[in-house]
C-alpha positions in Angstrom: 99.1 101.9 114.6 96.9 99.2 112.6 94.6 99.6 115.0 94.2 103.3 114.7 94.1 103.3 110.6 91.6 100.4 110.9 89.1 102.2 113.6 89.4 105.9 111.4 88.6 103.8 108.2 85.5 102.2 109.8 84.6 105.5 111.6 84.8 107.6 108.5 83.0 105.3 105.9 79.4 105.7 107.0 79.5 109.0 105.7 79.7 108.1 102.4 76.1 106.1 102.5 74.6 108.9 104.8 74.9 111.6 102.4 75.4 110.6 99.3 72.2 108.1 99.3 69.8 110.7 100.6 71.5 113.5 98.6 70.8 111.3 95.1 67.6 110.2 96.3 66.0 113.2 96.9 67.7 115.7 95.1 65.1 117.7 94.5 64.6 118.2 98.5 68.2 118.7 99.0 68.6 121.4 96.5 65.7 123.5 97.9 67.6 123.7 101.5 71.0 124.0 99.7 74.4 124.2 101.4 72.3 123.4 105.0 72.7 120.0 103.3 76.2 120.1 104.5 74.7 120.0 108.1 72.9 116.8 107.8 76.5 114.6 108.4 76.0 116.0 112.2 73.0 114.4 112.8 73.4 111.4 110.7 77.3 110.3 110.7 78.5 111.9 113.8 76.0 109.6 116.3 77.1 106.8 114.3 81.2 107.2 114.1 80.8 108.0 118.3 79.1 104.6 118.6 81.9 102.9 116.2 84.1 104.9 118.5 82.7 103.4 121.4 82.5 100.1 120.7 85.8 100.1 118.8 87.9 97.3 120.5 85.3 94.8 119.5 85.0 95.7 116.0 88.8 95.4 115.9 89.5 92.6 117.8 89.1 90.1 114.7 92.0 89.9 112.7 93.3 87.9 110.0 96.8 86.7 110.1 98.0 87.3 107.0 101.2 87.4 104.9 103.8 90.1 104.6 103.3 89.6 100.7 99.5 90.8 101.2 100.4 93.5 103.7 102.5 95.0 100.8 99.7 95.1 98.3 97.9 97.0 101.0 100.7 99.4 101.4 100.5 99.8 97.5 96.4 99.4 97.3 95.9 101.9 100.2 98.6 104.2 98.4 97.0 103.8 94.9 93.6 104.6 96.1 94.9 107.6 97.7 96.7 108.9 94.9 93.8 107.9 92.5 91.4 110.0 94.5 93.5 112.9 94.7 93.7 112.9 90.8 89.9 113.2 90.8 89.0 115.4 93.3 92.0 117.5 91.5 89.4 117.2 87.8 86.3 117.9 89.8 87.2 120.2 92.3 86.5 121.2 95.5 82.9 121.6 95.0 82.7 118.6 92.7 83.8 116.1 95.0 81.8 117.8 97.8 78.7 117.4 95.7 77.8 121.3 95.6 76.5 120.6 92.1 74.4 118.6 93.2 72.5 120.4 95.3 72.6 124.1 94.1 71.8 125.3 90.2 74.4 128.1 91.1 77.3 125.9 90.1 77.2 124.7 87.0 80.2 122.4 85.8 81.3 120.5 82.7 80.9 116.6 82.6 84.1 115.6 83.6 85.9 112.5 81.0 89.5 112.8 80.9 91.9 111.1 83.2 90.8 108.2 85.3 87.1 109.3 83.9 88.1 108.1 80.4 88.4 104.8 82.0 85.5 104.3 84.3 82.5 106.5 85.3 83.2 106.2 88.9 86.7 106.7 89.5 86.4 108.0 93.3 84.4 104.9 94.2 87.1 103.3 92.5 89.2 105.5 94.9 87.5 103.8 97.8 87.5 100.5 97.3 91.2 100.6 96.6 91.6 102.1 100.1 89.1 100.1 101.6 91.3 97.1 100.5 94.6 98.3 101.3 94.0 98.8 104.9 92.3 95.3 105.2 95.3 94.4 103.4 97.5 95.8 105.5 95.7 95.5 109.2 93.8 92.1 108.7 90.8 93.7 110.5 88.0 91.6 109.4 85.6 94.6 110.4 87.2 96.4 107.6 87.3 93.3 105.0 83.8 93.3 105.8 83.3 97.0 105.5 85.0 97.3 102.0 82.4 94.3 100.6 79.6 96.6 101.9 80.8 99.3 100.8 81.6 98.1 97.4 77.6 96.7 97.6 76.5 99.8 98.3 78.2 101.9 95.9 77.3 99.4 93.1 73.6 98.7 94.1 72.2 102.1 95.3 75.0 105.0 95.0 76.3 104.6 91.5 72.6 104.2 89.9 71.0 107.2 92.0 74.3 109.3 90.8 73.9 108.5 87.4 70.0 109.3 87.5 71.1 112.4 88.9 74.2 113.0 86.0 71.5 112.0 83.1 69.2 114.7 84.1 71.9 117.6 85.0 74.4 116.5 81.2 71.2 114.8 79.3 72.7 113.9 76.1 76.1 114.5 76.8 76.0 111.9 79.2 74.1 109.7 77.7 77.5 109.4 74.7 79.7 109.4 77.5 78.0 106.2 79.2 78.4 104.3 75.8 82.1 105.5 75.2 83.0 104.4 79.1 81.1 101.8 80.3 82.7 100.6 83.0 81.2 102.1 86.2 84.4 101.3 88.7 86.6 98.8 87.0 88.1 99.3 83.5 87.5 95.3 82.4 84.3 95.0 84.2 81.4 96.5 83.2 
C-alpha cells in the first residue's frame, strides 16, 4: 500500500509544474485559446506520469527506515494537507482551483482573504507540501522526500511569483493591500 500512495504521489505531481508554469507565464497566450488549455495536461503530464509509471520500481526502491513516531506525523501531515486543501478549493471553487480565471475574462471572481487566505497567500501550495510530507513521512520513499523539496522549490521560485504577477494585474490595488496585510506566501511565521 506505501508503495502505491508513494508511486500516485510522484505520478500526479508533475502536473502542477506543467500547467500552472506555462499557464502564469504566458497568460496572455493561454487566454486567447481558452478552456483548450485544459487539453495541454495530455500532451505534457500524461507522457511524463507513463514514464514515472514505467520506471516506478526504481524510483521507489529507496527508502528510508524511519520511526513509527514520524510515520504518525505523516498520517496527521498527509491528513492536514488534505483537509487544508479541501477548505480552499471549497473558498475558490471549482473553477478557482482549476484556474478558469485565469485563462478566460468570462469568470470574474472576488480576491479571495478569509480562512486559510487570511493567513498565507498561498494556502493550496501550503496544501501540497503538507501532503507531499506526509507521504514521505509515512512511506520513507526518498523519491518523494526528494519530490516534496522540488516541489516546494518550484512553487516558491517560479509558481508563486508568476501567480502573483498574474493576481496583481487581474485585483490591482486590492491586491496590492492584501499582500501587505498577509505576507506570508505559504507559511504563517515565514515570510
Amino acid at each position: 500500500m506505501n508503495d502505491l500512495i508513494a508511486i500516485m504521489t510522484i505520478m500526479f505531481w508533475p502536473v502542477i509544474p506543467l500547467f500552472w508554469i506555462p499557464v502564469h507565464f504566458f497568460p496572455g497566450f493561454f487566454r486567447r485559446i481558452g478552456f483548450f488549455t485544459y487539453m495541454m495536461p495530455l500532451f505534457t503530464w500524461v507522457p511524463v506520469a507513463y514514464l514515472i509509471y514505467m520506471n516506478r520500481e526504481f524510483l521507489i526502491q529507496t527508502n528510508a527506515e524511519l520511526p513509527v513516531s514520524l510515520k504518525i506525523l505523516g498520517i496527521f501531515f498527509l491528513a492536514s494537507g488534505s483537509l487544508l486543501h479541501i477548505w480552499t478549493a471549497k473558498l475558490l471553487g471549482l473553477w478557482g482551483i482549476i484556474g478558469v480565471p485565469e485563462i478566460s475574462h468570462r469568470i470574474r471572481e472576488n480576491l479571495v482573504t478569509r480562512g486559510p487566505f487570511s493567513r498565507v497567500r498561498h494556502p493550496t501550495y501550503s496544501a501540497h507540501t503538507l501532503i507531499f510530507s506526509g507521504v514521505f513521512l509515512m512511506t520513507g520513499v526518498i523519491a518523494v522526500g526528494i519530490l516534496t523539496l522540488l516541489d516546494l522549490f518550484i512553487v516558491v521560485t517560479f509558481i508563486i511569483p508568476l501567480e502573483e504577477r498574474e493576481l496583481s494585474v487581474r485585483f490591482g490595488e486590492s491586491y496590492r493591500r492584501y499582500r501587505e496585510k498577509v505576507p506570508s506566501r505559504i507559511c504563517p511565521w515565514i515570510y
